[in-house]
Coordinates of C-alpha atoms and ligand atoms in Angstrom, one line a residue:
Chain A
X257 CA 26.5 13.0 4.9
X258 CA 23.4 12.9 7.2
X259 CA 20.7 10.3 6.9
X260 CA 17.0 10.2 6.9
X261 CA 15.2 7.9 9.3
X262 CA 14.3 5.5 6.4
X263 CA 18.0 5.4 5.3
X264 CA 19.0 4.6 8.8
X265 CA 16.6 1.8 9.2
X266 CA 17.5 0.2 5.9
X267 CA 21.1 0.5 6.9
X268 CA 20.6 -1.1 10.2
X269 CA 18.6 -4.0 8.7
X270 CA 20.9 -4.6 5.8
X271 CA 24.3 -4.0 7.4
X272 CA 25.2 -1.7 4.6
X273 CA 25.8 2.1 4.8
X274 CA 22.7 2.8 2.6
X275 CA 21.3 5.9 1.1
X276 CA 18.3 6.7 -1.1
X277 CA 18.6 4.9 -4.4
X278 CA 20.7 2.0 -3.1
X279 CA 19.5 -1.5 -3.4
X280 CA 19.8 -3.6 -0.2
X281 CA 18.9 -7.0 1.1
X282 CA 17.3 -6.4 4.5
X283 CA 16.2 -8.6 7.3
X284 CA 12.6 -8.0 8.2
X285 CA 11.2 -7.9 11.7
X286 CA 7.8 -9.2 10.6
X287 CA 6.0 -10.3 7.5
X288 CA 2.2 -10.0 7.5
X289 CA -0.3 -11.7 5.2
X290 CA -4.1 -11.6 5.2
X291 CA -6.8 -14.0 3.8
X292 CA -6.7 -12.4 0.3
X293 CA -2.9 -12.1 -0.2
X294 CA -2.0 -15.1 2.0
X295 CA -3.0 -18.0 -0.3
X296 CA -0.7 -16.9 -3.1
X297 CA 2.1 -16.3 -0.7
X298 CA 1.7 -19.7 0.8
X299 CA 1.9 -21.3 -2.7
X300 CA 5.0 -19.3 -3.4
X301 CA 6.5 -20.4 -0.1
X302 CA 5.7 -24.0 -0.7
X303 CA 7.3 -24.0 -4.1
X304 CA 10.6 -22.9 -2.5
X305 CA 10.8 -25.9 -0.2
X306 CA 12.4 -24.4 2.9
X307 CA 11.3 -24.1 6.5
X308 CA 9.3 -21.1 7.5
X309 CA 10.9 -18.3 9.7
X310 CA 8.0 -18.8 12.1
X311 CA 8.6 -16.0 14.6
X312 CA 8.5 -13.4 11.9
X313 CA 5.3 -14.5 10.3
X314 CA 2.0 -12.8 11.2
X315 CA -1.2 -14.1 9.7
X316 CA -4.4 -12.0 10.1
X317 CA -7.5 -13.0 8.1
X318 CA -9.7 -9.9 7.8
X319 CA -10.9 -9.0 4.3
X320 CA -13.7 -11.7 4.0
X321 CA -13.7 -13.0 7.6
X322 CA -16.1 -14.3 8.8
X323 CA -16.3 -15.9 5.3
X324 CA -19.0 -14.4 3.1
X325 CA -19.2 -17.4 0.7
X326 CA -17.6 -20.7 -0.1
X327 CA -14.6 -19.2 -2.0
X328 CA -13.7 -16.9 0.8
X329 CA -14.1 -19.8 3.2
X330 CA -11.6 -21.8 1.2
X331 CA -9.1 -18.9 1.2
X332 CA -9.5 -18.4 4.9
X333 CA -9.1 -22.1 5.6
X334 CA -5.9 -22.1 3.6
X335 CA -4.2 -19.4 5.7
X336 CA -5.6 -20.9 8.9
X337 CA -4.4 -24.4 8.1
X338 CA -1.0 -23.1 7.1
X339 CA -0.8 -21.3 10.5
X340 CA -1.8 -24.2 12.6
X341 CA 0.1 -26.9 10.6
X342 CA 3.3 -24.8 10.8
X343 CA 3.0 -23.8 14.4
X344 CA 2.7 -20.1 13.6
X345 CA 2.0 -18.5 17.0
X346 CA 1.1 -15.1 15.5
X347 CA -2.1 -16.1 13.9
X348 CA -5.1 -14.0 14.9
X349 CA -8.3 -15.8 14.1
X350 CA -11.8 -14.3 14.1
X351 CA -12.6 -13.1 17.6
X352 CA -9.0 -12.3 18.5
X353 CA -7.8 -10.2 15.6
X354 CA -9.4 -7.7 13.3
X355 CA -8.3 -5.5 10.4
X356 CA -4.7 -6.6 9.8
X357 CA -3.0 -3.2 10.2
X358 CA -4.9 -2.3 13.4
X359 CA -3.8 -5.7 14.9
X360 CA -0.2 -5.2 13.8
X361 CA -0.1 -2.0 15.8
X362 CA -2.2 -2.9 18.9
X363 CA -0.6 -6.2 19.4
X364 CA 2.9 -4.7 19.5
X365 CA 4.4 -5.8 16.2
X366 CA 4.9 -2.3 15.0
X367 CA 7.5 -0.3 17.0
X368 CA 10.2 2.3 16.4
X369 CA 13.1 1.3 14.2
X370 CA 11.5 -1.9 12.9
X371 CA 11.3 -2.9 9.3
X372 CA 8.0 -4.7 8.5
X373 CA 6.6 -5.9 5.2
X374 CA 2.9 -6.7 4.6
X375 CA 1.1 -8.1 1.7
X376 CA -1.4 -5.3 1.7
X377 CA -1.2 -1.8 0.3
X378 CA -1.9 0.0 3.6
X379 CA 1.0 -1.5 5.4
X380 CA 2.4 2.1 5.4
X381 CA 0.3 2.7 8.5
X382 CA 2.9 1.6 11.1
X383 CA 5.0 4.7 10.2
X384 CA 2.8 6.3 12.9
X385 CA 4.8 4.2 15.4
X386 CA 8.2 5.1 13.8
X387 CA 8.4 1.8 11.9
X388 CA 9.3 1.5 8.3
X389 CA 6.6 -0.7 6.9
X390 CA 6.0 -1.4 3.2
X391 CA 3.3 -3.1 1.2
X392 CA 4.7 -5.9 -1.1
X393 CA 3.4 -8.6 -3.4
X394 CA 2.3 -12.0 -2.4
X395 CA 5.1 -13.9 -4.1
X396 CA 7.6 -11.7 -2.2
X397 CA 5.8 -12.4 1.0
X398 CA 6.2 -16.1 0.4
X399 CA 9.9 -15.6 -0.1
X400 CA 10.2 -13.8 3.2
X401 CA 8.5 -16.7 4.9
X402 CA 11.4 -18.8 3.7
X403 CA 14.3 -16.4 4.2
X404 CA 13.2 -13.6 6.6
X405 CA 14.8 -11.2 4.0
X406 CA 13.9 -9.2 1.0
X407 CA 15.5 -6.8 -1.4
X408 CA 14.5 -3.2 -1.4
X409 CA 15.4 0.1 -3.1
X410 CA 16.0 2.6 -0.3
X411 CA 13.5 5.4 -1.0
X412 CA 14.0 9.2 -1.0
X413 CA 12.0 11.1 1.6
X414 CA 9.5 13.9 1.3
X415 CA 9.4 16.0 4.4
X416 CA 6.0 17.3 5.4
X417 CA 6.2 20.1 8.0
X418 CA 2.9 21.1 9.6
X419 CA 3.0 23.9 12.1
X420 CA 0.5 25.7 14.2
X421 CA -2.7 25.0 16.0
X422 CA -5.2 22.9 14.1
X423 CA -8.6 24.5 13.4
X424 CA -11.6 23.4 15.3
X425 CA -13.2 20.3 13.8
X426 CA -10.0 19.3 12.1
X427 CA -8.9 15.7 12.7
X428 CA -6.1 13.5 11.5
X429 CA -8.3 12.5 8.5
X430 CA -8.5 16.2 7.4
X431 CA -4.8 16.6 7.7
X432 CA -4.3 13.5 5.5
X433 CA -6.8 14.7 2.9
X434 CA -5.1 18.2 2.9
X435 CA -1.7 16.6 2.3
X436 CA -3.2 14.5 -0.5
X437 CA -4.6 17.6 -2.1
X438 CA -1.0 18.9 -2.3
X439 CA 0.8 15.7 -3.5
X440 CA -2.0 14.3 -5.7
X441 CA -2.5 10.6 -6.0
X442 CA 1.0 9.9 -7.3
X443 CA 3.1 12.7 -5.9
X444 CA 5.0 10.5 -3.5
X445 CA 5.4 7.4 -5.6
X446 CA 8.4 5.3 -4.4
X447 CA 9.0 7.8 -1.6
X448 CA 8.9 7.9 2.2
X449 CA 6.6 10.6 3.6
X450 CA 8.1 11.9 6.9
X451 CA 5.8 14.1 9.0
X452 CA 7.0 16.7 11.5
X453 CA 6.1 20.0 13.0
X454 CA 4.2 21.3 16.0
X455 CA 0.8 20.3 14.6
X456 CA 2.0 16.7 14.3
X457 CA 3.5 16.7 17.8
X458 CA 0.0 17.8 19.1
X459 CA -1.8 14.9 17.4
X460 CA -2.6 11.7 19.3
X461 CA -1.2 8.4 18.0
X462 CA -4.6 7.3 16.5
X463 CA -4.7 10.5 14.4
X464 CA -1.1 9.9 13.2
X465 CA -2.2 6.4 12.2
X466 CA -4.9 7.8 10.0
X467 CA -2.4 10.1 8.3
X468 CA 0.2 7.3 7.9
X469 CA -2.5 5.0 6.5
X470 CA -3.4 7.5 3.7
X471 CA 0.1 8.0 2.5
X472 CA -0.6 5.0 0.4
X473 CA -3.1 7.1 -1.6
X474 CA -0.2 9.5 -2.6
X475 CA 1.7 6.5 -3.9
X476 CA 4.2 6.4 -1.0
X477 CA 6.2 3.4 -0.2
X478 CA 6.2 4.1 3.5
X479 CA 5.7 6.8 6.1
X480 CA 7.5 8.0 9.1
X481 CA 6.7 9.9 12.3
X482 CA 9.2 10.6 15.1
X483 CA 9.0 8.8 18.4
X484 CA 7.8 11.0 21.3
X485 CA 6.0 10.5 24.6
X486 CA 2.8 9.7 22.9
X487 CA 4.5 6.9 21.0
X488 CA 6.1 5.5 24.1
X489 CA 2.8 5.7 25.9
X490 CA 1.0 3.8 23.2
X491 CA 3.7 1.1 23.1
X492 CA 3.5 0.5 26.8
X493 CA 2.0 -3.0 27.6
X494 CA 1.8 -3.7 23.9
X495 CA 5.2 -3.9 22.3
X496 CA 6.9 -7.2 21.8
X497 CA 10.6 -7.1 22.5
X498 CA 13.1 -4.3 22.3
X499 CA 13.0 -1.5 19.8
X500 CA 15.4 1.1 18.6
X501 CA 14.4 4.8 18.4
X502 CA 15.6 6.4 15.1
X503 CA 15.2 9.8 13.6
X504 CA 16.5 11.8 10.7
X505 CA 19.7 13.8 11.0
X506 CA 19.6 17.5 10.8
X507 CA 21.7 17.4 7.6
X508 CA 19.8 14.6 6.0
X509 CA 19.0 15.0 2.3
X510 CA 15.3 15.2 1.4
X511 CA 13.8 14.9 -2.0
X512 CA 11.5 17.8 -1.3
X513 CA 9.8 19.6 1.6
X514 CA 6.2 20.6 1.9
X515 CA 5.4 23.3 4.4
X516 CA 1.8 23.5 5.6
X517 CA 0.4 26.1 8.0
X518 CA -2.2 24.4 10.2
X519 CA -4.6 27.3 9.7
X520 CA -5.1 26.4 6.0
X521 CA -6.5 23.0 6.9
X522 CA -10.3 22.8 7.1
X523 CA -12.6 19.9 7.8
X524 CA -12.6 18.2 4.4
X525 CA -14.2 15.7 2.1
X526 CA -12.7 13.6 -0.7
X527 CA -15.0 13.7 -3.7
X528 CA -15.4 10.7 -6.0
X529 CA -13.3 9.2 -7.5
X530 CA -10.0 10.0 -5.9
X531 CA -8.8 10.4 -2.3
X532 CA -6.8 13.4 -3.6
X533 CA -9.9 15.1 -5.0
X534 CA -10.4 17.1 -1.9
X535 CA -13.0 19.8 -1.1
X536 CA -13.8 21.8 2.0
X537 CA -16.7 20.2 3.9
X538 CA -18.6 23.5 3.8
X539 CA -18.7 23.3 0.0
X540 CA -20.3 19.8 -0.2
X541 CA -24.0 19.3 0.0
X542 CA -24.9 15.7 -1.1
X543 CA -27.7 13.4 0.0
X544 CA -26.5 10.0 1.3
X545 CA -27.8 6.4 1.5
X546 CA -25.1 5.0 3.7
X547 CA -22.7 6.2 6.4
X548 CA -19.8 4.0 7.2
X549 CA -17.4 4.2 10.1
X550 CA -14.7 1.6 10.2
X551 CA -11.5 0.3 8.5
X552 CA -7.8 0.6 9.2
X553 CA -8.1 4.4 8.5
X554 CA -10.7 5.4 11.1
X555 CA -12.2 2.3 12.9
X556 CA -10.3 2.8 16.2
X557 CA -11.8 3.3 19.6
X558 CA -11.3 7.1 19.5
X559 CA -13.2 7.2 16.2
X560 CA -16.1 5.2 17.7
X561 CA -16.1 7.5 20.8
X562 CA -16.3 10.5 18.6
X563 CA -19.2 9.0 16.6
X564 CA -21.1 8.0 19.8
X565 CA -20.6 11.5 21.2
X566 CA -22.4 13.0 18.2
X567 CA -25.1 10.2 18.0
X568 CA -26.0 10.4 21.6
X569 CA -29.7 11.4 22.0
X570 CA -30.1 11.6 18.2
X571 CA -31.6 9.4 15.6
X572 CA -30.1 8.3 12.3
X573 CA -32.0 9.8 9.4
X574 CA -34.5 7.3 8.1
X575 CA -33.1 7.4 4.6
X576 CA -29.7 6.4 5.8
X577 CA -28.2 3.2 7.1
X578 CA -25.3 3.9 9.5
X579 CA -22.8 1.1 9.9
X580 CA -20.1 1.1 12.6
X581 CA -17.5 -1.6 12.2
X582 CA -14.7 -1.6 14.7
X583 CA -11.2 -2.1 13.3
X584 CA -10.4 -4.9 15.8
X585 CA -11.8 -7.2 18.5
X586 CA -9.9 -5.1 21.1
X587 CA -11.7 -2.0 19.8
X588 CA -15.0 -3.9 19.9
X589 CA -14.5 -5.0 23.5
X590 CA -13.6 -1.5 24.5
X591 CA -16.6 0.0 22.8
X592 CA -18.7 -2.6 24.6
X593 CA -17.4 -1.8 28.0
X594 CA -17.6 2.0 27.5
X595 CA -21.3 1.6 26.5
X596 CA -20.6 3.1 23.1
X597 CA -22.3 0.2 21.3
X598 CA -25.5 1.0 23.3
X599 CA -25.5 4.6 22.2
X600 CA -25.0 3.8 18.5
X601 CA -27.7 1.1 18.5
X602 CA -30.1 3.4 20.4
X603 CA -29.6 6.0 17.7
X604 CA -30.6 3.4 15.1
X605 CA -27.1 2.5 13.8
X606 CA -25.9 -0.9 13.0
X607 CA -22.9 -2.1 15.0
X608 CA -21.1 -5.2 13.8
X609 CA -18.1 -7.4 14.6
X610 CA -14.8 -6.5 13.0
X611 CA -14.0 -7.1 9.3
X612 CA -12.7 -5.2 6.3
X613 CA -16.0 -6.1 4.7
X614 CA -17.6 -3.1 3.1
X615 CA -14.4 -1.0 2.9
X616 CA -13.4 -2.8 -0.2
X617 CA -17.0 -3.5 -1.4
X618 CA -16.5 -7.0 -0.2
X619 CA -19.7 -7.7 1.7
X620 CA -21.8 -6.3 4.6
X621 CA -22.6 -2.8 3.3
X622 CA -22.0 -3.1 -0.5
X623 CA -23.5 -0.1 -2.4
X624 CA -26.2 -0.6 -5.0
X625 CA -26.5 1.4 -8.3
X626 CA -26.3 5.2 -7.8
X627 CA -26.1 4.8 -4.0
X628 CA -24.0 7.4 -2.2
X629 CA -21.9 6.7 0.9
X630 CA -20.0 8.9 3.3
X631 CA -17.2 6.8 4.7
X632 CA -14.4 7.1 7.1
X633 CA -12.2 4.7 5.0
X634 CA -9.4 5.6 2.6
X635 CA -10.5 5.0 -1.0
X636 CA -13.3 6.3 -3.1
X637 CA -12.3 4.9 -6.5
X638 CA -15.0 4.0 -9.0
X639 CA -16.9 1.0 -7.6
X640 CA -14.7 0.7 -4.5
X641 CA -17.7 0.0 -2.2
X642 CA -20.0 -1.6 -4.7
X643 CA -21.7 -0.9 -8.0
X644 CA -19.7 1.2 -10.5
X645 CA -22.4 3.9 -10.4
X646 CA -22.2 4.2 -6.6
X647 CA -20.3 7.0 -5.1
X648 CA -18.0 7.2 -2.0
X649 CA -17.1 10.4 -0.2
X650 CA -14.4 10.2 2.4
X651 CA -14.4 12.2 5.7
X652 CA -13.5 12.1 9.3
X653 CA -15.7 9.9 11.6
X654 CA -17.4 12.9 13.2
X655 CA -18.6 14.2 9.9
X656 CA -19.8 10.7 9.0
X657 CA -21.8 10.4 12.2
X658 CA -23.3 13.9 11.7
X659 CA -24.1 13.1 8.1
X660 CA -26.0 10.0 9.2
X661 CA -28.2 12.1 11.3
X662 CA -28.7 14.9 8.7
X663 CA -29.3 12.5 5.7
X664 CA -26.7 14.5 3.7
X665 CA -23.1 15.3 4.0
X666 CA -22.8 17.9 6.8
X667 CA -20.9 19.2 9.7
X668 CA -21.1 18.1 13.4
X669 CA -21.7 21.8 14.1
X670 CA -25.1 21.4 12.7
X671 CA -26.2 18.8 15.2
Chain B
X80 CA 24.9 -14.6 -17.4
X81 CA 23.1 -11.5 -18.5
X82 CA 25.8 -9.6 -20.5
X83 CA 24.4 -8.3 -23.7
X84 CA 20.9 -7.9 -25.3
X85 CA 20.5 -6.9 -28.9
X86 CA 17.1 -6.2 -30.4
X87 CA 14.5 -4.1 -32.2
X88 CA 12.7 -1.5 -30.1
X89 CA 9.0 -0.6 -29.7
X90 CA 8.5 2.9 -28.3
X91 CA 5.6 3.6 -25.9
X92 CA 4.7 6.8 -24.1
X93 CA 4.5 8.0 -20.5
X94 CA 2.3 6.6 -17.8
X95 CA 1.5 3.3 -19.4
X96 CA -0.5 1.7 -16.7
X97 CA -1.2 -1.9 -15.9
X98 CA -4.8 -1.6 -17.2
X99 CA -3.4 -0.6 -20.6
X100 CA -0.8 -3.3 -20.5
X101 CA -3.4 -6.0 -19.8
X102 CA -7.1 -5.0 -19.3
X103 CA -8.6 -6.4 -16.1
X104 CA -11.1 -8.6 -18.0
X105 CA -8.3 -10.9 -19.0
X106 CA -7.1 -11.6 -15.5
X107 CA -9.0 -14.8 -15.4
X108 CA -5.8 -16.5 -16.6
X109 CA -2.1 -16.3 -15.7
X110 CA -1.0 -18.1 -18.9
X111 CA 1.7 -15.9 -20.4
X112 CA 0.9 -16.7 -24.0
X113 CA -2.8 -16.2 -23.7
X114 CA -2.3 -12.9 -21.8
X115 CA 0.3 -11.6 -24.3
X116 CA -2.3 -11.6 -27.1
X117 CA -4.0 -8.7 -25.4
X118 CA -1.0 -6.5 -24.7
X119 CA -2.0 -2.9 -25.0
X120 CA -4.9 -3.9 -27.2
X121 CA -7.0 -0.8 -26.4
X122 CA -4.2 1.4 -27.7
X123 CA -3.2 -0.7 -30.7
X124 CA -4.9 -4.0 -31.4
X125 CA -2.1 -5.0 -33.8
X126 CA 0.8 -4.3 -31.5
X127 CA 0.9 -7.7 -29.8
X128 CA 1.2 -9.4 -33.2
X129 CA 4.0 -7.1 -34.3
X130 CA 6.3 -7.5 -31.2
X131 CA 8.6 -10.4 -31.8
X132 CA 10.8 -12.6 -29.5
X133 CA 13.8 -10.7 -28.2
X134 CA 12.3 -7.2 -29.0
X135 CA 12.9 -4.4 -26.5
X136 CA 10.3 -2.0 -25.1
X137 CA 11.3 1.6 -24.7
X138 CA 8.9 3.8 -22.6
X139 CA 8.7 7.1 -20.9
X140 CA 7.9 8.0 -17.3
X141 CA 6.1 5.9 -14.7
X142 CA 5.8 2.7 -16.7
X143 CA 3.6 0.0 -15.1
X144 CA 1.6 2.3 -12.8
X145 CA -1.8 1.3 -11.4
X146 CA -2.6 -2.0 -9.8
X147 CA -0.1 -4.4 -8.3
X148 CA -1.1 -7.2 -10.7
X149 CA 1.8 -9.5 -11.5
X150 CA -0.1 -10.3 -14.7
X151 CA 1.3 -7.1 -16.3
X152 CA 4.8 -8.5 -16.2
X153 CA 3.7 -12.0 -17.2
X154 CA 2.0 -10.5 -20.3
X155 CA 5.2 -8.8 -21.4
X156 CA 7.2 -11.9 -20.7
X157 CA 4.7 -13.9 -22.8
X158 CA 5.5 -11.6 -25.8
X159 CA 9.1 -12.7 -25.5
X160 CA 10.3 -9.1 -24.8
X161 CA 13.9 -9.3 -23.7
X162 CA 14.2 -6.0 -21.7
X163 CA 12.1 -2.9 -20.8
X164 CA 13.8 0.5 -20.8
X165 CA 11.9 3.4 -19.3
X166 CA 12.7 6.7 -17.8
X167 CA 11.3 5.3 -14.6
X168 CA 9.0 2.5 -13.4
X169 CA 6.0 2.4 -11.0
X170 CA 7.2 0.8 -7.8
X171 CA 5.3 -2.5 -7.7
X172 CA 5.7 -3.1 -11.4
X173 CA 9.5 -2.7 -10.9
X174 CA 9.5 -5.2 -8.0
X175 CA 7.3 -7.7 -9.9
X176 CA 9.4 -7.5 -13.0
X177 CA 12.7 -8.2 -11.2
X178 CA 11.1 -10.9 -9.1
X179 CA 9.8 -12.6 -12.3
X180 CA 13.2 -12.3 -14.0
X181 CA 12.5 -9.5 -16.5
X182 CA 15.4 -7.2 -17.0
X183 CA 14.6 -3.5 -16.5
X184 CA 16.7 -0.4 -17.2
X185 CA 16.0 3.2 -16.1
X186 CA 17.2 5.4 -18.9
X187 CA 16.1 7.9 -21.5
X188 CA 17.0 7.3 -25.1
X189 CA 15.8 8.9 -28.3
X190 CA 14.8 6.0 -30.6
X191 CA 11.9 5.1 -32.9
X192 CA 10.0 2.0 -33.6
X193 CA 12.2 -0.6 -35.4
X194 CA 15.6 0.9 -34.4
X195 CA 18.1 -1.7 -33.3
X196 CA 19.9 -1.2 -30.1
X197 CA 22.5 -3.1 -28.0
X198 CA 22.5 -3.2 -24.3
X199 CA 25.8 -4.0 -22.7
X200 CA 25.2 -4.9 -19.0
X201 CA 28.9 -5.2 -18.2
X202 CA 29.5 -1.7 -19.3
X203 CA 26.1 -0.5 -18.2
X204 CA 25.6 1.2 -21.6
X205 CA 22.9 1.2 -24.3
X206 CA 24.3 1.7 -27.8
X207 CA 21.8 3.2 -30.3
X208 CA 22.4 4.9 -33.7
X209 CA 25.9 6.2 -33.3
X210 CA 25.4 7.2 -29.6
X211 CA 25.4 5.5 -26.3
X212 CA 23.7 6.1 -23.0
X213 CA 24.9 4.9 -19.6
X214 CA 22.6 3.5 -17.0
X215 CA 22.9 2.8 -13.3
X216 CA 24.4 -0.6 -12.7
X217 CA 22.3 -3.2 -10.8
X218 CA 23.9 -4.6 -7.7
X219 CA 25.0 -8.2 -8.3
X220 CA 22.2 -9.8 -6.3
X221 CA 19.5 -8.2 -8.5
X222 CA 21.4 -9.4 -11.6
X223 CA 21.5 -12.8 -10.1
X224 CA 17.7 -12.8 -9.5
X225 CA 17.2 -11.9 -13.2
X226 CA 19.7 -14.5 -14.3
X227 CA 18.0 -17.3 -12.4
X228 CA 14.7 -16.4 -14.0
X229 CA 13.2 -14.8 -10.9
X230 CA 13.1 -14.6 -7.1
X231 CA 11.6 -18.1 -6.4
X232 CA 14.3 -19.9 -8.3
X233 CA 16.9 -17.6 -6.8
X234 CA 16.0 -18.3 -3.2
X235 CA 15.6 -22.0 -3.9
X236 CA 19.2 -22.2 -5.0
X237 CA 20.9 -19.6 -2.9
X238 CA 21.3 -18.5 0.6
X239 CA 20.5 -14.9 1.3
Ligands
LIG170 S1 -9.9 -1.9 6.2 FE1 -10.1 -1.4 4.0 S2 -8.2 -0.4 3.5 FE2 -7.9 -1.4 5.5 S3 -6.9 -3.4 5.0 FE3 -9.1 -3.7 5.1 S4 -9.9 -3.4 2.9 FE4 -7.8 -2.6 3.1

């Protein structure tokens, strides 16, 4: 019987001929923690009393870094001390790292055929680079520190075929939202979402990362994209060590298949309070107080380029604060050298150092009562970015930039 | 060794989420006894008092959906519940439960509050009324994690 890519990777990493539904103990390539999930993982690890599997551990403080208050400073210090005291080389401090998932990809941890766990729900993102990467709890992360292994149930796979030429103005984000409108917020619970088809082949890696990132919002355990020239190109000069290209067999068994015609995908907006509550952009007319470009979903250099292109020679609407927060230090440096920061600042936008910050309503851009934000992030749950009466609309970074100029949610075509 | 559980059942519906199991306002503690007092209190304020040590929860689909809080499992452990049977479990709840040593079974059985059932883990069968229902066996290592009272104890004592 043929296997899906995820069945193959769990088989390789467990040494068992595994299929969906089987329980396996697998060796991880990497285990990632951040400043929020890390402290509990470290406590769990310490209570086991074993030596850490140093080379597999990656520590990336991002949620409240630089620390916003004393409690976050304590959490940050805890993961930092752990890294330094245990000689963990893969520790990315402020100024070298960024949002954990972006760092995992750009620093070459994510690569084809790898199995990676992260104590953060959007670990799904590395499926864009043909890894199987899953979000887990903190206690489990602490156990992996000690053993390098974890038990898993091999997931079934939903195949998503998208074919045809994407419409003008449609980005990875719109594809992700369209898929969510089909699956709903729990339609892929437990499952791997595997993407294929000519539209996917045409997408650059950064767009695939956005799609992979948002599979979390459908409840998926992981995502998977096939390795192609674009993948190999991205990995060049980044990837650490060897990797092993894997793909699903022709006779693999899928849980279900969703076929999408590229023509049906429009520029879209997720309406509060669910990322799966999707509307065509053209049907949304809402005044905004904040426009936010950043996060592991859409805070990459390509996203900032797109925003700068729209903002060039324009001014941010005086009712709106525009915040642009690069997803990593590398993205920041690139934006600086390309002169993008200059363009955004000239337009009246605020450009900051990298952090998760406002994406989770943490700090730096928290919404007040009844404020409305258009955001390039991945979640618009009640109170996600601030007060419980505030509202978050999700869209692609071009739409966010255009809306910042218009003062309401609108299309780049209007600029 | 986990071989047999006998007990009285409490029947819950589909999609019981972690907010229903333990409302977020109680997450200021991780004490099992304290948490367990508030189990499902929005649905039935008396339920936590009625559930006794060794009782079994029988639920429908997608039990434990919602947030990844480990508190949901700690709450149910605090009640003294010996096993949860559901048609299926939300992914992270399932992991947390096993990792904290709580036996889970995926099965559908027709029972009502107060019925007594017997779960035989060696035979992978649930006996209820005059019927029985088979369930998928756990692999040995998962059974061992549950027997040891959770993942931390397990890896402390064993080599993976
Ligand atoms: S950027 Fe937002 S979604 Fe991504 S890891 Fe940070 S808080 Fe989570």
